Amino acid sequence: DLHSFPTRRSSDLGAYRRDLQRFLDTQSVAGQAPDDKTLSSDRFQNHLATLAVEGLANRSIARAAASLRSFLSFLHRRGVTPCNWSERVPGVKFAPALPGFVGETRIRTWLESLPGRTRWELRDRCLVVVLYGTGARLSELVGLNWGDLDSAAGTLRLFGKRSRERIVPAGRYVMAALLELRRRSPGDATADAQPVFVNRKGERITGRSVARILRRSFARAVGGTISPHTLRHTFATHMLNNGADLMSLKEMLGHSNVVTTQIYTHTTPQSLARVYRATFPGDRAVPGEKGLAH
């Protein structure tokens, strides 16, 4: 009786019932007394595999497995089943979600649209340039002080998670924008201990303000939404698509483990096209020269 299945959240009850009813219906065990042979490990494995073939999202399949395990455990506690068959339901592992990123053309359009007539317009442009040009986290950007710039070396010093310090390269475009912002700022606001990014009161800018500035600017320039973390993902994706190696990117992003960096190794149509042009011999064949072997 599915109506007797307990749940702490009544809003989930409908979903749990649907998960259990789908199993009963698709596996043709409705109305049968549960027995050790009917509810085998293969039965549960095949059911979850069928859900995947039917196109259910990974999260929905994981919920279906959890519903089955909970219900079978409940039956065992109530003495309905001789053993706990919930142990036969396999776990469902989530594939890491691919991070969202912005294509190179849209980023270029956005950057070219950013004005820099006033100090504050220049500040907003620098926010975009630094986040995209270094892959810095939002907290690292907000915490950046003028003393963290090394214009001679072309680097920035960032303080990441658990105050871990790292030095990251800042290209000419990034450094030029920062130095112009420094030149256009009041002298007492550009001492080494002063924050690079401030609000109109002269106080260190907040992460919420940065997110709002980016969101409005991106929407005006190219349409759509963006977040500071999306810019970090975009930096990593563009670096890999243009030949960066994982270990170097790991250091630039401040990851403690290269496994974290590997999430950015998803392919894009642009990267596939480059690989095709670079490696397919027929695409390099010139009339009158040897191309593909016949």
Tab-separated table of C-alpha atoms in Angstrom:
chain	number	residue	atom	x	y	z
A	1	ASP	CA	0.000	0.000	0.000
A	2	LEU	CA	1.845	3.081	-1.217
A	3	HIS	CA	-0.418	5.363	0.803
A	4	SER	CA	1.145	4.039	4.000
A	5	PHE	CA	4.641	5.047	2.887
A	6	PRO	CA	5.874	7.700	5.330
A	7	THR	CA	7.743	10.820	4.373
A	8	ARG	CA	8.915	13.799	6.344
A	9	ARG	CA	7.908	16.250	3.630
A	10	SER	CA	4.364	15.924	2.388
A	11	SER	CA	5.253	17.820	-0.787
A	12	ASP	CA	7.530	14.923	-1.822
A	13	LEU	CA	4.868	12.252	-1.339
A	14	GLY	CA	3.463	12.564	-4.840
A	15	ALA	CA	6.874	12.198	-6.439
A	16	TYR	CA	7.728	9.187	-4.286
A	17	ARG	CA	4.448	7.510	-5.158
A	18	ARG	CA	5.034	8.079	-8.870
A	19	ASP	CA	8.544	6.603	-8.610
A	20	LEU	CA	7.270	3.502	-6.860
A	21	GLN	CA	4.230	3.095	-9.103
A	22	ARG	CA	6.433	3.355	-12.202
A	23	PHE	CA	8.546	0.507	-10.893
A	24	LEU	CA	5.498	-1.641	-10.163
A	25	ASP	CA	3.946	-0.945	-13.558
A	26	THR	CA	7.004	-1.261	-15.780
A	27	GLN	CA	8.351	-4.354	-14.047
A	28	SER	CA	4.992	-6.161	-14.017
A	29	VAL	CA	5.086	-6.886	-10.300
A	30	ALA	CA	1.948	-4.980	-9.307
A	31	GLY	CA	-0.359	-7.157	-7.249
A	32	GLN	CA	2.302	-9.786	-6.622
A	33	ALA	CA	3.526	-10.651	-3.163
A	34	PRO	CA	7.143	-9.530	-2.893
A	35	ASP	CA	9.594	-12.397	-2.897
A	36	ASP	CA	13.328	-12.843	-3.024
A	37	LYS	CA	13.363	-13.978	-6.641
A	38	THR	CA	11.136	-11.218	-8.011
A	39	LEU	CA	12.997	-8.339	-6.374
A	40	SER	CA	16.500	-9.272	-7.487
A	41	SER	CA	19.406	-6.895	-7.897
A	42	ASP	CA	19.142	-7.276	-11.678
A	43	ARG	CA	15.503	-6.210	-11.526
A	44	PHE	CA	16.401	-2.900	-9.895
A	45	GLN	CA	19.437	-2.389	-12.129
A	46	ASN	CA	17.398	-2.921	-15.276
A	47	HIS	CA	14.663	-0.609	-14.059
A	48	LEU	CA	17.060	2.277	-13.500
A	49	ALA	CA	18.752	1.603	-16.837
A	50	THR	CA	15.342	1.753	-18.541
A	51	LEU	CA	14.685	5.140	-16.976
A	52	ALA	CA	17.967	6.393	-18.421
A	53	VAL	CA	17.096	5.069	-21.884
A	54	GLU	CA	13.735	6.825	-21.669
A	55	GLY	CA	15.564	10.104	-21.184
A	56	LEU	CA	14.988	10.826	-17.493
A	57	ALA	CA	17.429	13.270	-15.990
A	58	ASN	CA	20.140	11.875	-13.763
A	59	ARG	CA	18.630	13.618	-10.751
A	60	SER	CA	15.232	12.011	-11.410
A	61	ILE	CA	16.819	8.569	-11.695
A	62	ALA	CA	18.668	9.122	-8.427
A	63	ARG	CA	15.397	10.110	-6.744
A	64	ALA	CA	13.696	6.989	-8.117
A	65	ALA	CA	16.477	4.830	-6.663
A	66	ALA	CA	16.200	6.622	-3.321
A	67	SER	CA	12.421	6.108	-3.303
A	68	LEU	CA	12.851	2.381	-3.882
A	69	ARG	CA	15.499	2.058	-1.178
A	70	SER	CA	13.406	3.991	1.329
A	71	PHE	CA	10.270	1.986	0.632
A	72	LEU	CA	12.028	-1.377	0.792
A	73	SER	CA	13.715	-0.388	4.042
A	74	PHE	CA	10.305	0.646	5.382
A	75	LEU	CA	8.815	-2.736	4.429
A	76	HIS	CA	11.612	-4.539	6.233
A	77	ARG	CA	11.165	-2.458	9.378
A	78	ARG	CA	7.467	-3.266	9.331
A	79	GLY	CA	8.230	-7.004	9.066
A	80	VAL	CA	6.712	-7.334	5.600
A	81	THR	CA	9.922	-8.628	4.022
A	82	PRO	CA	12.326	-11.185	5.515
A	83	CYS	CA	15.418	-9.143	4.642
A	84	ASN	CA	16.309	-5.617	3.685
A	85	TRP	CA	16.074	-5.595	-0.103
A	86	SER	CA	16.941	-1.906	-0.228
A	87	GLU	CA	20.584	-2.961	-0.344
A	88	ARG	CA	19.953	-4.392	-3.819
A	89	VAL	CA	19.072	-1.019	-5.332
A	90	PRO	CA	22.245	0.385	-6.922
A	91	GLY	CA	23.403	3.884	-6.167
A	92	VAL	CA	23.259	6.505	-8.882
A	93	LYS	CA	26.326	8.654	-9.319
A	94	PHE	CA	25.941	12.163	-10.632
A	95	ALA	CA	28.114	13.098	-13.561
A	96	PRO	CA	29.680	16.468	-12.813
A	97	ALA	CA	27.679	19.249	-14.370
A	98	LEU	CA	29.475	21.001	-17.157
A	99	PRO	CA	30.098	24.602	-16.195
A	100	GLY	CA	28.376	27.270	-18.225
A	101	PHE	CA	30.572	29.562	-20.303
A	102	VAL	CA	30.290	32.299	-22.900
A	103	GLY	CA	31.601	31.892	-26.437
A	104	GLU	CA	34.609	33.863	-27.613
A	105	THR	CA	32.604	35.961	-30.091
A	106	ARG	CA	30.118	37.142	-27.469
A	107	ILE	CA	32.894	37.912	-24.987
A	108	ARG	CA	34.719	39.955	-27.621
A	109	THR	CA	31.544	41.876	-28.457
A	110	TRP	CA	30.981	42.592	-24.768
A	111	LEU	CA	34.537	43.776	-24.173
A	112	GLU	CA	34.446	46.051	-27.200
A	113	SER	CA	31.207	47.630	-26.009
A	114	LEU	CA	32.503	48.601	-22.570
A	115	PRO	CA	32.978	52.369	-22.211
A	116	GLY	CA	35.788	53.967	-20.236
A	117	ARG	CA	35.072	57.670	-20.320
A	118	THR	CA	34.735	58.121	-16.556
A	119	ARG	CA	36.484	56.577	-13.589
A	120	TRP	CA	33.396	54.505	-12.806
A	121	GLU	CA	32.949	53.256	-16.352
A	122	LEU	CA	36.606	52.291	-16.322
A	123	ARG	CA	36.114	50.507	-13.004
A	124	ASP	CA	33.253	48.481	-14.462
A	125	ARG	CA	35.323	47.595	-17.523
A	126	CYS	CA	38.182	46.467	-15.282
A	127	LEU	CA	35.826	44.196	-13.357
A	128	VAL	CA	35.048	42.325	-16.554
A	129	VAL	CA	38.611	42.352	-17.859
A	130	VAL	CA	40.175	41.026	-14.645
A	131	LEU	CA	37.604	38.289	-14.087
A	132	TYR	CA	37.794	37.090	-17.685
A	133	GLY	CA	41.521	37.686	-18.103
A	134	THR	CA	42.696	35.883	-14.954
A	135	GLY	CA	39.930	33.440	-13.970
A	136	ALA	CA	39.844	35.004	-10.509
A	137	ARG	CA	37.088	34.089	-8.078
A	138	LEU	CA	34.690	36.849	-7.063
A	139	SER	CA	36.123	36.969	-3.532
A	140	GLU	CA	39.642	37.247	-4.960
A	141	LEU	CA	38.607	40.147	-7.165
A	142	VAL	CA	36.886	41.991	-4.330
A	143	GLY	CA	39.917	41.450	-2.064
A	144	LEU	CA	42.436	42.762	-4.604
A	145	ASN	CA	44.605	45.658	-3.350
A	146	TRP	CA	46.821	47.940	-5.417
A	147	GLY	CA	49.869	46.405	-3.770
A	148	ASP	CA	48.924	43.057	-5.313
A	149	LEU	CA	49.780	44.343	-8.798
A	150	ASP	CA	53.257	43.774	-10.193
A	151	SER	CA	53.224	45.704	-13.450
A	152	ALA	CA	56.863	44.894	-14.228
A	153	ALA	CA	56.263	41.148	-14.004
A	154	GLY	CA	52.737	41.378	-15.403
A	155	THR	CA	51.203	39.452	-12.489
A	156	LEU	CA	48.529	39.739	-9.824
A	157	ARG	CA	48.611	38.291	-6.323
A	158	LEU	CA	45.325	36.660	-5.366
A	159	PHE	CA	44.189	35.240	-2.042
A	160	GLY	CA	41.925	32.264	-2.606
A	161	LYS	CA	40.113	29.770	-0.441
A	162	ARG	CA	41.479	29.457	3.091
A	163	SER	CA	43.649	32.524	2.338
A	164	ARG	CA	45.890	30.546	-0.009
A	165	GLU	CA	48.070	32.983	-1.933
A	166	ARG	CA	48.928	32.550	-5.580
A	167	ILE	CA	50.475	34.637	-8.331
A	168	VAL	CA	48.673	34.655	-11.662
A	169	PRO	CA	49.729	36.148	-14.985
A	170	ALA	CA	47.852	39.237	-16.146
A	171	GLY	CA	48.146	39.918	-19.855
A	172	ARG	CA	48.898	43.309	-21.352
A	173	TYR	CA	45.215	44.063	-21.813
A	174	VAL	CA	44.425	43.312	-18.157
A	175	MET	CA	47.393	45.214	-16.794
A	176	ALA	CA	46.812	48.214	-19.062
A	177	ALA	CA	43.208	48.504	-17.884
A	178	LEU	CA	44.240	48.326	-14.220
A	179	LEU	CA	47.012	50.897	-14.598
A	180	GLU	CA	44.646	53.258	-16.390
A	181	LEU	CA	42.140	52.853	-13.540
A	182	ARG	CA	44.905	53.640	-11.057
A	183	ARG	CA	45.930	56.724	-13.022
A	184	ARG	CA	42.347	57.997	-13.108
A	185	SER	CA	41.765	57.424	-9.372
A	186	PRO	CA	42.577	59.888	-6.559
A	187	GLY	CA	46.126	59.546	-5.248
A	188	ASP	CA	45.082	58.676	-1.704
A	189	ALA	CA	42.967	55.837	-3.089
A	190	THR	CA	45.835	54.121	-4.904
A	191	ALA	CA	48.212	53.339	-2.041
A	192	ASP	CA	49.336	49.718	-1.916
A	193	ALA	CA	47.013	48.878	1.000
A	194	GLN	CA	43.953	50.375	-0.710
A	195	PRO	CA	41.388	48.234	-2.570
A	196	VAL	CA	41.477	48.290	-6.348
A	197	PHE	CA	37.711	48.193	-6.733
A	198	VAL	CA	35.693	50.637	-4.637
A	199	ASN	CA	32.165	52.030	-4.642
A	200	ARG	CA	31.300	55.711	-4.940
A	201	LYS	CA	31.785	56.120	-1.191
A	202	GLY	CA	35.389	54.993	-1.536
A	203	GLU	CA	34.704	51.690	0.249
A	204	ARG	CA	35.703	48.251	-1.014
A	205	ILE	CA	33.077	47.085	-3.477
A	206	THR	CA	30.883	44.145	-2.487
A	207	GLY	CA	30.463	40.901	-4.382
A	208	ARG	CA	26.766	41.613	-4.789
A	209	SER	CA	27.519	44.944	-6.471
A	210	VAL	CA	30.005	43.292	-8.830
A	211	ALA	CA	27.441	40.669	-9.836
A	212	ARG	CA	24.840	43.358	-10.492
A	213	ILE	CA	27.219	45.448	-12.605
A	214	LEU	CA	28.224	42.452	-14.713
A	215	ARG	CA	24.639	41.306	-15.179
A	216	ARG	CA	23.411	44.693	-16.401
A	217	SER	CA	26.408	45.320	-18.651
A	218	PHE	CA	26.219	41.896	-20.300
A	219	ALA	CA	22.469	42.174	-20.877
A	220	ARG	CA	22.903	45.559	-22.591
A	221	ALA	CA	25.806	44.437	-24.770
A	222	VAL	CA	24.829	40.973	-25.984
A	223	GLY	CA	21.670	39.944	-24.129
A	224	GLY	CA	21.238	37.130	-21.645
A	225	THR	CA	22.565	36.658	-18.140
A	226	ILE	CA	26.013	36.115	-16.660
A	227	SER	CA	27.612	35.772	-13.246
A	228	PRO	CA	31.154	36.321	-11.969
A	229	HIS	CA	31.627	32.566	-11.721
A	230	THR	CA	30.524	32.129	-15.342
A	231	LEU	CA	33.389	34.408	-16.327
A	232	ARG	CA	35.783	32.155	-14.394
A	233	HIS	CA	34.406	29.149	-16.284
A	234	THR	CA	34.718	31.072	-19.543
A	235	PHE	CA	38.369	31.886	-18.881
A	236	ALA	CA	39.145	28.224	-18.193
A	237	THR	CA	37.248	26.965	-21.229
A	238	HIS	CA	38.835	29.457	-23.611
A	239	MET	CA	42.305	28.690	-22.255
A	240	LEU	CA	41.886	24.962	-22.848
A	241	ASN	CA	40.294	25.458	-26.251
A	242	ASN	CA	43.324	27.467	-27.293
A	243	GLY	CA	45.953	24.989	-26.157
A	244	ALA	CA	46.546	25.472	-22.423
A	245	ASP	CA	47.509	22.343	-20.507
A	246	LEU	CA	45.584	21.147	-17.457
A	247	MET	CA	48.410	21.495	-14.943
A	248	SER	CA	49.090	25.122	-15.868
A	249	LEU	CA	45.389	25.917	-15.769
A	250	LYS	CA	45.118	24.215	-12.371
A	251	GLU	CA	47.716	26.611	-10.967
A	252	MET	CA	46.087	29.660	-12.511
A	253	LEU	CA	42.672	28.752	-11.127
A	254	GLY	CA	44.046	27.894	-7.687
A	255	HIS	CA	42.666	24.360	-7.649
A	256	SER	CA	44.175	22.014	-5.098
A	257	ASN	CA	43.549	18.975	-7.300
A	258	VAL	CA	43.744	18.618	-11.075
A	259	VAL	CA	40.573	16.509	-10.964
A	260	THR	CA	38.665	19.718	-10.276
A	261	THR	CA	40.224	21.321	-13.330
A	262	GLN	CA	39.268	18.401	-15.565
A	263	ILE	CA	35.628	19.471	-15.517
A	264	TYR	CA	36.602	22.144	-18.042
A	265	THR	CA	37.730	19.622	-20.635
A	266	HIS	CA	34.324	19.517	-22.293
A	267	THR	CA	34.451	20.039	-26.045
A	268	THR	CA	32.894	22.829	-28.048
A	269	PRO	CA	32.032	22.903	-31.752
A	270	GLN	CA	34.887	25.380	-32.247
A	271	SER	CA	37.470	23.125	-30.621
A	272	LEU	CA	36.224	20.105	-32.587
A	273	ALA	CA	36.486	22.085	-35.817
A	274	ARG	CA	40.083	23.063	-34.999
A	275	VAL	CA	41.011	19.464	-34.274
A	276	TYR	CA	39.392	18.369	-37.540
A	277	ARG	CA	41.230	20.975	-39.621
A	278	ALA	CA	44.530	20.221	-37.914
A	279	THR	CA	44.397	16.442	-38.147
A	280	PHE	CA	42.198	15.337	-41.057
A	281	PRO	CA	44.560	14.805	-44.025
A	282	GLY	CA	41.874	15.311	-46.658
A	283	ASP	CA	41.236	18.836	-45.419
A	284	ARG	CA	44.890	19.701	-45.968
A	285	ALA	CA	45.098	18.206	-49.434
A	286	VAL	CA	45.882	20.655	-52.238
A	287	PRO	CA	45.039	19.951	-55.890
A	288	GLY	CA	48.052	18.450	-57.565
A	289	GLU	CA	49.465	17.096	-54.315
A	290	LYS	CA	48.937	13.856	-52.495
A	291	GLY	CA	45.879	13.861	-50.299
A	292	LEU	CA	44.080	10.870	-48.926
A	293	ALA	CA	45.435	7.487	-49.904
A	294	HIS	CA	43.313	5.808	-52.582
